[in-house]
Amino acid sequence: IMQKKYVIIGTSAAGIAAARTLRNLDKEAQIICFSDEAELPYNKCFLADYLHQQKTEQEVHTLTREQAAALNIELRLGVRVI
């Protein structure tokens, strides 16, 4: 059986939710998330709270490198898909 490969363009909340859902549905698939931003995925709604020091950087991230590794989700940050 050939391993499935899922490519997700964008690491917004929707992109990360899709990656997590795919991982729950398919434990063996290769999942790659591309983002043109070099930063780890973050919740854009929390940016004002972060700037006002009401949330830490860790609280703003929606997926850390450690979480991505544990879920076997490959993050390709700083890569624009055209």
Short mmCIF file of C-alpha atoms in Angstrom, two decimals:
data_model
loop_
_atom_site.label_atom_id
_atom_site.label_comp_id
_atom_site.label_asym_id
_atom_site.label_seq_id
_atom_site.Cartn_x
_atom_site.Cartn_y
_atom_site.Cartn_z
CA ILE A 1 0.00 0.00 0.00
CA MET A 2 1.36 3.39 -0.97
CA GLN A 3 1.69 5.96 1.80
CA LYS A 4 -0.60 8.95 1.30
CA LYS A 5 0.87 12.44 1.25
CA TYR A 6 -1.13 15.49 2.30
CA VAL A 7 0.11 18.99 1.51
CA ILE A 8 -1.43 21.89 3.40
CA ILE A 9 -0.73 25.40 2.21
CA GLY A 10 -0.87 27.82 5.12
CA THR A 11 -0.47 27.37 8.85
CA SER A 12 -3.44 29.42 9.99
CA ALA A 13 -5.80 27.95 12.56
CA ALA A 14 -7.63 26.20 9.71
CA GLY A 15 -4.45 24.72 8.27
CA ILE A 16 -3.24 23.39 11.62
CA ALA A 17 -6.71 22.02 12.44
CA ALA A 18 -6.73 20.24 9.07
CA ALA A 19 -3.28 18.75 9.76
CA ARG A 20 -4.35 17.53 13.21
CA THR A 21 -7.58 16.06 11.82
CA LEU A 22 -5.73 14.29 9.01
CA ARG A 23 -3.28 12.83 11.53
CA ASN A 24 -6.19 11.52 13.62
CA LEU A 25 -7.73 9.93 10.53
CA ASP A 26 -4.50 8.57 9.04
CA LYS A 27 -1.65 7.68 11.40
CA GLU A 28 0.72 6.69 8.59
CA ALA A 29 0.32 9.50 6.06
CA GLN A 30 2.97 12.07 5.34
CA ILE A 31 1.65 15.53 6.25
CA ILE A 32 3.51 18.63 5.14
CA CYS A 33 2.44 22.18 6.05
CA PHE A 34 3.87 25.08 4.05
CA SER A 35 3.88 28.69 5.21
CA ASP A 36 5.49 31.71 3.65
CA GLU A 37 5.99 33.05 7.18
CA ALA A 38 9.19 31.97 8.90
CA GLU A 39 7.53 31.95 12.33
CA LEU A 40 5.92 28.95 13.96
CA PRO A 41 2.14 28.79 13.45
CA TYR A 42 0.37 31.27 15.70
CA ASN A 43 -3.11 32.48 16.53
CA LYS A 44 -3.46 35.85 14.84
CA CYS A 45 -6.33 36.76 17.17
CA PHE A 46 -3.87 36.74 20.09
CA LEU A 47 -1.37 39.17 18.57
CA ALA A 48 -2.81 42.19 20.39
CA ASP A 49 -2.70 40.25 23.68
CA TYR A 50 0.91 39.30 22.98
CA LEU A 51 1.88 42.88 22.16
CA HIS A 52 0.23 44.04 25.39
CA GLN A 53 2.12 41.29 27.26
CA GLN A 54 -1.11 39.56 28.29
CA LYS A 55 -0.05 36.34 26.55
CA THR A 56 3.37 34.77 26.19
CA GLU A 57 4.85 33.75 22.87
CA GLN A 58 4.20 30.10 23.76
CA GLU A 59 0.51 30.85 24.39
CA VAL A 60 0.20 32.43 20.94
CA HIS A 61 1.65 29.45 19.05
CA THR A 62 -0.87 26.93 17.75
CA LEU A 63 1.75 24.29 17.00
CA THR A 64 5.26 24.06 18.41
CA ARG A 65 8.13 22.18 16.79
CA GLU A 66 7.83 19.55 19.53
CA GLN A 67 4.10 19.09 18.92
CA ALA A 68 4.65 18.88 15.18
CA ALA A 69 7.34 16.22 15.70
CA ALA A 70 5.10 14.23 18.06
CA LEU A 71 2.30 14.31 15.46
CA ASN A 72 4.74 13.58 12.63
CA ILE A 73 3.72 16.78 10.83
CA GLU A 74 6.45 18.38 8.76
CA LEU A 75 6.58 22.18 8.91
CA ARG A 76 8.18 23.99 5.99
CA LEU A 77 8.32 27.56 7.17
CA GLY A 78 9.47 30.51 5.12
CA VAL A 79 8.46 28.77 1.89
CA ARG A 80 5.98 30.38 -0.48
CA VAL A 81 3.85 28.13 -2.66
CA ILE A 82 3.03 29.57 -6.07
#
